[in-house]
Coordinates of C-alpha atoms in Angstrom, one line a residue:
Chain A
M1 CA 0.0 0.0 0.0
T2 CA 1.5 3.3 -1.0
A3 CA 0.2 5.5 1.8
G4 CA 2.8 8.2 1.7
N5 CA 1.9 11.3 3.5
D6 CA -1.7 10.6 3.0
A7 CA -1.8 8.2 5.9
I8 CA -3.7 9.4 8.9
L9 CA -2.8 6.3 11.0
R10 CA 0.5 4.5 10.9
L11 CA 1.6 1.4 12.9
Q12 CA 5.3 0.7 12.9
G13 CA 6.6 -2.6 14.3
V14 CA 3.8 -3.0 16.8
H15 CA 4.1 -5.9 19.2
T16 CA 1.3 -6.7 21.7
D17 CA 1.2 -9.3 24.4
I18 CA -1.9 -10.6 26.1
G19 CA -0.9 -12.2 29.3
R20 CA 2.1 -14.5 28.6
Y21 CA 1.3 -14.7 24.9
R22 CA 2.6 -12.5 22.1
I23 CA -0.2 -11.9 19.7
L24 CA 1.2 -9.1 17.4
H25 CA 4.7 -9.7 16.1
G26 CA 5.6 -6.3 14.5
V27 CA 2.6 -5.0 12.7
D28 CA 3.2 -2.4 10.0
L29 CA 0.1 -0.8 8.6
A30 CA -0.9 2.5 7.1
V31 CA -4.5 3.8 6.9
R32 CA -5.1 6.5 4.2
R33 CA -7.2 9.5 4.9
G34 CA -10.7 9.4 3.4
R35 CA -10.3 5.7 2.4
V36 CA -11.7 2.4 3.6
T37 CA -9.0 0.0 4.6
M38 CA -10.0 -3.6 5.0
L39 CA -8.1 -5.7 7.6
L40 CA -8.5 -9.3 6.5
G41 CA -7.1 -12.6 7.7
R42 CA -7.9 -15.9 9.2
N43 CA -9.2 -16.3 12.7
G44 CA -6.5 -15.6 15.2
A45 CA -4.4 -13.6 12.8
G46 CA -4.4 -10.6 15.1
K47 CA -7.0 -8.3 13.5
T48 CA -9.0 -7.6 16.7
T49 CA -5.8 -7.2 18.7
T50 CA -4.6 -4.6 16.2
L51 CA -7.8 -2.6 16.6
R52 CA -7.7 -2.9 20.4
T53 CA -4.0 -1.9 20.5
I54 CA -4.8 1.2 18.4
M55 CA -7.5 2.1 20.9
G56 CA -5.2 1.6 23.9
L57 CA -7.4 -1.2 25.3
W58 CA -4.3 -3.4 25.1
R59 CA -0.9 -1.9 25.3
A60 CA 1.7 -2.1 22.5
R61 CA 4.9 -3.6 24.1
Q62 CA 7.0 -2.3 21.3
G63 CA 6.6 -0.2 18.2
Q64 CA 4.9 3.1 17.4
I65 CA 1.3 4.0 16.6
I66 CA 1.1 7.5 15.0
F67 CA -2.2 9.2 14.4
D68 CA -2.1 12.4 12.4
G69 CA 1.4 13.1 13.6
Q70 CA 0.7 12.3 17.3
S71 CA 1.9 9.1 19.0
L72 CA -0.9 7.1 20.6
T73 CA 1.4 4.5 22.1
A74 CA 1.4 6.0 25.6
L75 CA -2.0 7.5 25.6
E76 CA -5.0 6.1 27.6
T77 CA -8.1 5.0 25.8
P78 CA -10.3 8.0 26.7
H79 CA -7.5 10.3 25.3
I80 CA -7.4 8.3 22.1
A81 CA -11.2 8.4 21.7
R82 CA -11.2 12.2 22.2
L83 CA -8.8 12.6 19.3
G84 CA -11.7 11.6 17.1
I85 CA -11.2 7.9 16.8
A86 CA -14.4 5.8 17.3
Y87 CA -14.3 2.1 17.9
V88 CA -17.1 -0.4 17.2
P89 CA -16.0 -3.7 18.9
E90 CA -16.8 -7.1 17.7
N91 CA -19.4 -7.5 20.5
M92 CA -20.8 -4.1 19.5
G93 CA -20.4 -2.6 23.0
I94 CA -24.1 -1.7 23.3
F95 CA -25.4 -0.8 26.8
G96 CA -28.4 -3.1 26.9
K97 CA -30.0 -1.5 29.9
L98 CA -29.8 2.0 28.4
T99 CA -32.2 3.2 25.8
V100 CA -31.2 3.8 22.2
R101 CA -31.2 7.5 22.8
E102 CA -29.0 7.1 25.9
N103 CA -26.5 4.9 24.0
M104 CA -26.3 7.6 21.3
L105 CA -26.1 10.5 23.8
L106 CA -23.1 8.9 25.5
A107 CA -21.1 9.2 22.3
T108 CA -21.8 12.9 21.9
A109 CA -19.8 15.9 23.1
P110 CA -21.0 17.5 26.4
R111 CA -23.4 19.8 24.6
G112 CA -25.5 16.8 23.5
F113 CA -26.8 16.0 20.1
A114 CA -25.7 18.1 17.1
Q115 CA -28.8 18.3 15.0
P116 CA -27.1 17.9 11.5
Y117 CA -25.3 14.7 12.7
L118 CA -28.4 13.4 14.4
D119 CA -30.5 13.9 11.3
R120 CA -27.9 12.2 9.1
V121 CA -27.7 9.2 11.4
L122 CA -31.5 8.9 11.7
D123 CA -31.8 9.1 7.9
S124 CA -29.2 6.4 7.5
F125 CA -30.7 4.2 10.2
P126 CA -34.5 5.0 10.3
M127 CA -35.0 2.0 12.6
L128 CA -33.3 3.9 15.4
K129 CA -36.1 6.6 15.3
V130 CA -38.7 3.9 15.9
K131 CA -36.7 2.3 18.7
W132 CA -35.5 5.6 20.2
D133 CA -36.8 5.1 23.7
S134 CA -36.6 1.3 23.8
A135 CA -33.9 -0.5 25.8
A136 CA -31.0 -1.3 23.5
G137 CA -31.0 -4.8 24.9
S138 CA -34.3 -5.5 23.3
L139 CA -33.0 -4.9 19.7
S140 CA -32.1 -7.7 17.3
G141 CA -28.5 -8.4 16.5
G142 CA -28.6 -6.5 13.3
Q143 CA -30.3 -3.5 14.9
K144 CA -27.7 -3.5 17.7
Q145 CA -25.0 -3.4 15.0
M146 CA -26.7 -0.4 13.3
L147 CA -26.9 1.3 16.7
A148 CA -23.2 0.6 17.3
I149 CA -22.2 2.2 14.0
A150 CA -24.7 5.0 14.4
R151 CA -23.2 5.8 17.8
A152 CA -19.7 5.9 16.2
I153 CA -20.7 8.5 13.7
I154 CA -23.0 10.7 15.8
E155 CA -20.1 13.2 16.1
Q156 CA -17.5 14.3 13.5
R157 CA -14.9 11.5 13.7
R158 CA -11.5 11.4 12.0
L159 CA -11.2 7.6 12.0
L160 CA -13.6 4.7 12.5
L161 CA -12.3 1.3 13.7
I162 CA -15.0 -1.3 13.1
D163 CA -14.6 -5.0 14.0
E164 CA -16.5 -7.6 12.1
P165 CA -19.8 -5.7 11.8
T166 CA -21.5 -8.4 9.7
K167 CA -20.7 -11.3 12.0
G168 CA -23.8 -13.3 12.7
L169 CA -26.2 -11.1 10.7
S170 CA -28.9 -12.3 8.3
P171 CA -28.2 -11.6 4.6
A172 CA -30.8 -8.9 4.5
M173 CA -29.2 -7.2 7.5
V174 CA -25.8 -7.5 5.9
D175 CA -27.1 -5.7 2.8
Q176 CA -28.4 -2.9 4.9
L177 CA -25.1 -2.6 6.7
V178 CA -23.2 -2.6 3.5
G179 CA -25.4 0.2 2.3
A180 CA -24.6 2.2 5.4
L181 CA -20.9 1.6 5.0
L182 CA -21.0 2.6 1.4
R183 CA -22.7 5.9 2.4
L184 CA -19.9 6.5 4.9
K185 CA -17.4 5.7 2.2
A186 CA -19.1 8.2 -0.2
E187 CA -18.7 10.8 2.5
Q188 CA -14.9 10.0 2.5
T189 CA -15.0 8.8 6.1
T190 CA -11.7 7.1 7.0
I191 CA -12.4 3.6 8.2
L192 CA -10.2 0.6 9.2
L193 CA -12.6 -2.3 8.9
V194 CA -12.0 -5.8 10.1
E195 CA -14.2 -8.2 8.1
Q196 CA -14.4 -12.0 7.5
N197 CA -17.0 -11.7 4.7
F198 CA -15.0 -11.3 1.6
R199 CA -17.9 -10.0 -0.5
V200 CA -18.5 -7.2 2.0
A201 CA -14.8 -6.4 1.9
E202 CA -14.8 -6.3 -1.9
A203 CA -17.9 -4.1 -1.9
V204 CA -16.7 -1.6 0.6
G205 CA -12.9 -1.6 0.7
D206 CA -10.5 0.7 -1.1
E207 CA -7.3 -0.7 0.3
V208 CA -6.6 -4.0 2.0
A209 CA -4.1 -5.3 4.5
V210 CA -4.0 -9.1 5.1
M211 CA -2.7 -10.4 8.5
D212 CA -1.4 -13.8 9.4
E213 CA 0.2 -14.9 12.7
G214 CA 0.3 -11.4 14.1
R215 CA 1.9 -9.7 11.1
V216 CA 0.7 -7.8 8.0
I217 CA 1.7 -10.1 5.1
H218 CA 0.1 -8.2 2.2
T219 CA -1.1 -4.7 1.5
G220 CA -2.5 -3.3 -1.7
A221 CA -5.7 -2.3 -3.5
M222 CA -8.8 -4.2 -2.5
A223 CA -9.9 -4.5 -6.1
A224 CA -6.6 -6.1 -7.0
L225 CA -7.0 -8.8 -4.4
A226 CA -10.6 -9.3 -5.3
G227 CA -9.6 -9.9 -8.9
D228 CA -6.8 -12.4 -8.2
D229 CA -8.1 -15.8 -7.1
T230 CA -4.6 -17.2 -6.7
L231 CA -3.6 -14.4 -4.4
Q232 CA -6.8 -14.8 -2.4
H233 CA -6.2 -18.5 -2.0
R234 CA -2.6 -18.0 -1.0
L235 CA -3.3 -15.2 1.6
L236 CA -6.7 -16.2 2.9
G237 CA -7.2 -19.8 1.9
L238 CA -10.3 -19.0 -0.2
S239 CA -11.1 -17.5 -3.5
M240 CA -14.1 -15.4 -4.6
A241 CA -14.9 -17.9 -7.3
A242 CA -15.2 -20.6 -4.7
A243 CA -17.2 -18.3 -2.4
L244 CA -19.7 -17.5 -5.1
Chain B
M1 CA -48.0 -13.5 22.0
K2 CA -47.7 -15.9 24.9
E3 CA -44.0 -15.2 25.0
D4 CA -44.6 -11.4 25.0
W5 CA -47.0 -11.8 28.0
R6 CA -44.4 -14.0 29.8
N7 CA -41.7 -11.4 29.2
H8 CA -44.0 -8.7 30.4
M9 CA -44.8 -10.6 33.6
R10 CA -41.1 -11.3 34.1
R11 CA -40.3 -7.6 33.8
W12 CA -43.0 -6.3 36.1
A13 CA -43.3 -9.1 38.7
P14 CA -40.4 -7.8 40.8
Y15 CA -42.2 -4.4 41.2
A16 CA -45.3 -6.2 42.4
L17 CA -43.5 -8.0 45.2
T18 CA -43.5 -5.2 47.8
P19 CA -47.2 -4.3 47.5
L20 CA -48.0 -8.0 47.6
I21 CA -46.1 -8.5 50.8
I22 CA -47.7 -5.4 52.4
L23 CA -51.2 -6.5 51.5
A24 CA -50.5 -10.1 52.5
A25 CA -49.4 -9.0 56.0
L26 CA -52.6 -7.1 56.6
P27 CA -54.9 -10.0 57.5
A28 CA -52.2 -11.8 59.4
I29 CA -51.3 -8.8 61.6
G30 CA -54.5 -6.8 61.9
A31 CA -55.1 -3.2 60.8
G32 CA -53.8 -1.3 63.9
P33 CA -50.3 -2.8 64.3
W34 CA -50.0 -3.3 60.5
L35 CA -49.8 0.4 59.8
T36 CA -47.3 1.0 62.6
L37 CA -45.2 -2.0 61.4
T38 CA -45.5 -0.9 57.7
V39 CA -44.2 2.6 58.4
A40 CA -41.4 1.1 60.7
G41 CA -40.5 -1.4 57.9
L42 CA -40.4 1.3 55.2
T43 CA -38.2 3.6 57.4
M44 CA -35.8 0.7 58.2
G45 CA -35.7 -0.1 54.5
I46 CA -34.9 3.4 53.5
M47 CA -32.1 3.7 56.0
L48 CA -30.7 0.4 54.8
F49 CA -31.0 1.6 51.2
L50 CA -28.8 4.6 51.9
V51 CA -26.1 2.3 53.1
A52 CA -26.6 -0.5 50.5
S53 CA -27.0 1.8 47.5
G54 CA -23.4 3.0 47.8
L55 CA -22.1 -0.5 48.1
T56 CA -24.0 -1.8 45.1
L57 CA -22.9 1.1 42.9
I58 CA -19.3 0.6 44.0
F59 CA -19.5 -3.1 43.2
G60 CA -21.4 -2.6 39.9
L61 CA -19.1 0.0 38.5
M62 CA -15.8 -0.9 40.0
D63 CA -16.1 -4.7 40.7
V64 CA -15.0 -3.9 44.2
L65 CA -16.8 -5.7 47.1
N66 CA -15.9 -3.4 49.9
F67 CA -16.2 -5.2 53.2
A68 CA -15.1 -2.0 54.9
H69 CA -18.3 -0.2 53.9
A70 CA -19.6 -0.7 57.5
A71 CA -16.8 1.5 58.8
F72 CA -18.2 4.5 56.9
V73 CA -21.5 3.9 58.6
T74 CA -19.8 3.9 61.9
V75 CA -17.8 7.1 61.1
G76 CA -21.0 8.8 60.0
A77 CA -22.7 7.9 63.3
Y78 CA -19.8 9.1 65.5
V79 CA -19.4 12.4 63.5
T80 CA -23.1 12.9 64.2
V81 CA -22.5 12.6 67.9
T82 CA -19.6 15.0 67.7
V83 CA -21.6 17.6 65.7
L84 CA -24.8 17.3 67.7
R85 CA -23.2 17.7 71.2
P86 CA -22.5 21.4 70.8
L87 CA -25.8 21.8 69.1
A88 CA -27.7 20.3 72.1
G89 CA -29.3 23.7 72.8
W90 CA -31.0 23.4 69.4
T91 CA -32.0 19.7 69.6
M92 CA -33.4 20.0 73.2
Q93 CA -35.8 22.7 72.2
T94 CA -39.2 21.8 70.9
S95 CA -38.7 24.1 67.8
L96 CA -39.0 21.8 64.8
T97 CA -37.1 24.3 62.7
L98 CA -34.1 24.3 65.1
N99 CA -34.2 20.6 65.4
L100 CA -34.2 20.1 61.6
I101 CA -31.4 22.6 61.1
A102 CA -29.3 20.7 63.7
L103 CA -30.1 17.4 62.0
L104 CA -29.3 18.8 58.5
V105 CA -25.9 20.1 59.8
A106 CA -25.2 16.6 61.2
L107 CA -26.3 14.9 58.0
I108 CA -24.0 17.0 55.9
A109 CA -21.1 16.6 58.3
A110 CA -21.6 12.8 58.4
A111 CA -21.7 12.6 54.6
A112 CA -18.7 14.9 54.2
A113 CA -16.6 13.1 56.8
S114 CA -17.4 9.6 55.4
G115 CA -17.0 10.8 51.8
A116 CA -13.6 12.4 52.5
L117 CA -12.5 9.2 54.3
G118 CA -13.8 7.3 51.2
F119 CA -11.6 9.5 49.0
V120 CA -8.5 8.6 51.0
F121 CA -9.5 5.0 51.2
E122 CA -9.9 4.7 47.5
R123 CA -6.6 6.3 46.8
V124 CA -4.6 4.5 49.4
I125 CA -6.2 1.1 49.6
I126 CA -8.7 0.2 46.9
R127 CA -6.5 1.5 44.0
Q128 CA -3.9 -1.1 44.9
V129 CA -6.4 -4.0 44.5
Y130 CA -8.5 -3.3 41.5
G131 CA -9.0 -6.6 39.6
A132 CA -7.8 -8.7 42.5
P133 CA -11.0 -9.9 44.4
L134 CA -9.2 -12.1 47.0
R135 CA -6.9 -9.2 47.9
Q136 CA -9.9 -6.9 48.0
I137 CA -11.7 -9.1 50.5
L138 CA -8.6 -9.4 52.8
I139 CA -7.6 -5.7 52.7
T140 CA -11.1 -4.3 53.1
I141 CA -11.8 -6.6 56.1
G142 CA -8.5 -5.6 57.6
A143 CA -9.3 -1.9 57.0
L144 CA -12.7 -2.3 58.6
T145 CA -11.0 -3.6 61.8
I146 CA -8.4 -0.8 61.8
I147 CA -11.0 2.0 61.2
E148 CA -13.3 0.6 64.0
Q149 CA -10.3 0.5 66.4
L150 CA -9.4 4.1 65.4
V151 CA -12.9 5.1 66.2
V152 CA -12.5 3.5 69.7
V153 CA -9.2 5.4 70.1
I154 CA -10.8 8.7 69.1
W155 CA -14.2 8.5 70.7
G156 CA -13.6 5.8 73.4
P157 CA -14.9 2.3 73.9
Q158 CA -18.2 3.2 75.6
A159 CA -21.4 3.4 73.7
L160 CA -22.4 7.1 73.2
V161 CA -25.8 8.4 73.7
L162 CA -27.4 10.2 70.7
P163 CA -30.9 11.4 71.8
K164 CA -33.5 12.3 69.2
P165 CA -34.3 16.0 68.9
A166 CA -37.2 17.0 71.2
S167 CA -39.8 17.6 68.5
L168 CA -39.1 14.2 66.8
R169 CA -39.7 12.2 70.0
G170 CA -43.0 10.5 70.6
S171 CA -45.6 9.4 68.1
V172 CA -48.4 10.7 66.0
F173 CA -51.6 8.6 65.7
I174 CA -53.1 7.7 62.3
G175 CA -56.5 6.3 63.4
S176 CA -55.5 4.1 66.4
S177 CA -52.1 3.3 65.0
P178 CA -49.1 5.0 66.7
I179 CA -46.4 6.1 64.3
E180 CA -43.1 7.3 65.7
T181 CA -42.4 10.9 64.6
Y182 CA -38.7 10.2 64.0
R183 CA -39.6 7.4 61.6
L184 CA -41.7 9.6 59.5
A185 CA -39.0 12.2 59.4
A186 CA -36.3 9.6 58.6
L187 CA -38.6 8.2 55.9
A188 CA -39.0 11.6 54.3
V189 CA -35.3 12.4 54.4
G190 CA -34.4 8.9 53.0
L191 CA -37.0 9.2 50.2
A192 CA -35.6 12.7 49.3
V193 CA -32.1 11.3 49.1
A194 CA -33.3 8.3 47.1
L195 CA -35.2 10.6 44.7
A196 CA -32.1 12.8 44.3
M197 CA -30.0 9.8 43.5
H198 CA -32.6 8.6 41.0
L199 CA -32.6 12.0 39.3
F200 CA -28.9 12.1 39.2
L201 CA -28.6 8.7 37.7
R202 CA -31.5 9.2 35.2
R203 CA -31.2 12.9 34.2
T204 CA -27.5 13.8 34.2
R205 CA -24.7 12.9 31.8
L206 CA -22.5 11.7 34.7
G207 CA -25.4 9.5 35.9
L208 CA -25.6 8.1 32.4
V209 CA -21.9 7.4 32.4
V210 CA -22.2 5.6 35.8
R211 CA -25.1 3.4 34.6
A212 CA -23.2 2.6 31.4
G213 CA -20.0 1.9 33.4
V214 CA -21.9 -0.7 35.4
E215 CA -22.7 -2.5 32.2
N216 CA -19.4 -2.2 30.3
R217 CA -16.5 -0.2 31.7
E218 CA -14.3 -0.8 28.7
M219 CA -16.8 0.7 26.2
V220 CA -17.3 3.7 28.4
Q221 CA -13.6 4.4 28.1
A222 CA -13.6 3.8 24.4
L223 CA -16.3 6.6 24.2
G224 CA -13.8 9.0 25.8
Y225 CA -14.7 8.9 29.5
H226 CA -12.0 8.6 32.2
I227 CA -13.6 5.7 34.2
R228 CA -11.0 6.1 37.0
R229 CA -12.2 9.6 37.7
V230 CA -15.8 8.3 37.8
F231 CA -14.6 5.5 40.1
I232 CA -13.3 8.0 42.7
G233 CA -16.5 10.1 42.5
V234 CA -18.7 7.0 42.9
F235 CA -16.6 5.7 45.8
M236 CA -16.9 9.0 47.6
A237 CA -20.6 9.2 46.9
G238 CA -21.1 5.6 48.1
T239 CA -19.2 6.2 51.3
A240 CA -21.0 9.5 51.9
L241 CA -24.3 7.7 51.6
A242 CA -23.1 5.2 54.1
G243 CA -22.2 8.1 56.5
M244 CA -25.8 9.4 56.0
G245 CA -27.2 6.0 56.8
G246 CA -25.0 5.8 59.9
M247 CA -26.3 9.2 61.0
M248 CA -29.9 8.2 60.6
W249 CA -29.5 4.8 62.1
G250 CA -27.5 6.1 65.1
Q251 CA -30.2 8.7 65.7
Y252 CA -32.9 6.1 65.4
Q253 CA -31.3 3.8 67.9
E254 CA -30.3 6.8 70.1
T255 CA -27.0 5.1 70.9
V256 CA -23.8 4.7 68.9
N257 CA -21.0 2.2 69.3
S258 CA -18.1 1.1 67.2
Q259 CA -20.0 -1.9 65.8
I260 CA -23.0 0.1 64.6
G261 CA -21.9 -0.4 61.0
D262 CA -21.3 -4.1 61.5
S263 CA -24.8 -4.6 62.8
M264 CA -26.2 -3.6 59.4
T265 CA -23.7 -5.6 57.3
I266 CA -25.6 -8.9 56.9
L267 CA -28.8 -7.1 56.0
V268 CA -27.0 -4.9 53.5
F269 CA -25.4 -7.9 51.7
I270 CA -28.8 -9.6 51.7
I271 CA -30.2 -6.5 50.0
L272 CA -27.5 -6.4 47.4
I273 CA -28.1 -10.0 46.5
I274 CA -31.9 -9.7 46.4
G275 CA -31.8 -6.5 44.3
G276 CA -29.2 -7.8 41.9
L277 CA -25.6 -6.6 42.2
G278 CA -25.0 -3.2 40.7
S279 CA -28.7 -2.2 40.5
V280 CA -29.7 0.9 42.5
G281 CA -33.4 0.3 41.7
G282 CA -33.1 -3.4 42.8
C283 CA -31.3 -2.2 45.9
F284 CA -34.2 0.1 46.7
I285 CA -36.8 -2.6 46.4
G286 CA -34.5 -5.1 48.2
A287 CA -34.1 -2.7 51.1
I288 CA -37.8 -2.1 51.4
L289 CA -38.5 -5.8 51.3
V290 CA -35.9 -6.5 54.0
G291 CA -37.2 -3.7 56.2
L292 CA -40.8 -4.8 55.9
T293 CA -40.0 -8.5 56.4
T294 CA -37.9 -7.8 59.5
N295 CA -40.8 -5.8 61.1
Y296 CA -43.7 -8.1 60.1
V297 CA -41.9 -11.3 61.0
G298 CA -40.4 -9.7 64.2
F299 CA -44.0 -9.0 65.2
L300 CA -45.5 -12.4 64.2
A301 CA -42.6 -14.7 65.1
P302 CA -39.8 -12.6 66.8
K303 CA -37.3 -15.5 66.9
M304 CA -37.5 -15.7 63.1
A305 CA -36.7 -12.0 62.4
L306 CA -33.1 -12.4 61.0
G307 CA -33.7 -15.8 59.6
S308 CA -36.7 -14.5 57.7
N309 CA -34.5 -12.3 55.6
I310 CA -32.2 -15.2 54.7
L311 CA -35.3 -17.2 53.7
L312 CA -36.5 -14.2 51.7
M313 CA -33.2 -14.1 49.9
A314 CA -33.2 -17.8 49.2
A315 CA -36.8 -17.6 47.8
I316 CA -35.9 -14.7 45.5
L317 CA -32.8 -16.4 44.3
L318 CA -34.7 -19.6 43.5
W319 CA -37.1 -17.4 41.4
Q320 CA -34.5 -15.0 40.0
P321 CA -31.0 -16.5 40.4
R322 CA -29.2 -13.2 39.7
G323 CA -31.5 -11.1 41.9
L324 CA -34.5 -9.0 41.0
F325 CA -32.8 -6.5 38.7
P326 CA -29.3 -7.9 37.7
M327 CA -27.0 -5.2 36.2
A328 CA -23.4 -6.0 36.4
E329 CA -22.3 -8.5 33.8
H330 CA -18.7 -8.6 34.9

């Protein structure tokens, strides 16, 4: 990936340990401004750990994480979030006892909802308007995922980190979610997106980084990977032709 | 449809428990003593709630089971004695206004002293043992003993008298049922504090952060909130509430000793378990249930009074294994 000075986020030789185990073995990655970068790889490759390390939820033992010229390596998670990085974890991180409105409100600045952003989010996810005062725990899996993404974009963000948003969703829900991601892409939102569903990755991604055993083993254009069955098979153990 | 109805019942049944117990007690006790005992039970419940609510929030948000919580009750009670002694001129007069001002000063002092001690306690002791439950149990039990002994060193080993203010002694009659005036006042103060806490948790951004933190601390941090700062605030508020509970309990008993906090501990833990760890609403209902059960059973079968609460807890756990309103998932 030729990120150059265009990169808003850059990981250089990042190592992360969880307990006694080293999960990341020197991750090098660049995320370009205004682009959707897919982070692909088999289970256990280190994708989720990479996102959590960027957010400061797990600490990098070595290496550098630079966001728009500022090192994140020593910062605490709340500081990192306040730089404009929103994180949607694999489990969605929804507060089930709070209402949809309260879940959203938590992600806003102290002044509360900014009307243009709220309107944009409710236009993108009309279901939220219907469920506004319902407990978030009562939503379906797909609705929770919509809420998690809506919460991430309720304020102006500089980077979205999204971890496997389509996991466990019905095909109809996946389609809706892809639509929402494509709208974010059209608005030139910078996204680092972990995804197991290759068709989603192909539909949404501009760039791709493939991980294996805690390292990035391939970077390039998503379209190039999607068009090369041999490369897909070598990197991911699958090919689009087989998936279709 | 049937499933919807079942979910609806499951959701609302815990709320119906208190009125059901109150109504069920009426034919067994008789109308006269029933009203007296009901007010007594509600008052006891509300005082227990003040103590238990702080503990359940601390556990829910911070995963800390603070066995030293009783020490803050004790400190609150002793500070009340210290504050009310020089104000005896106000409390001995039959002026309700002067009596209430004296009590308000004592309440604020008890909450401030316990809250300040809570701040130091979190910084010096609790901070070292976050995420280490066994060490938490050991260190907080040790701290309880040390604080209680320090209380003995400062205030002496004898029990201290804490007479009720003149205008809050005696009873008022509702029909033929005597209701202690102090209980009514304590009930009003306790309800006001409970309402303030409810409004804080439901209507403020900080309250929202606390409720979210009880569910998922990590996500709260990922949304930009410094959960450690919230921890300190909640710990101080929790210990301040315990101090208020100590003030009201000591005043109710009219005597204070270094074990006053300990005497509430078993009931407080029963309330936490009944209500669901981490749930303030559950804690409120649990406290009222325990207060009512103690008074009703104490009247009908005095020897069963404490055992009745353990039976109540067992029955509720058989019905709802995680308590009436479980919150904390961690």
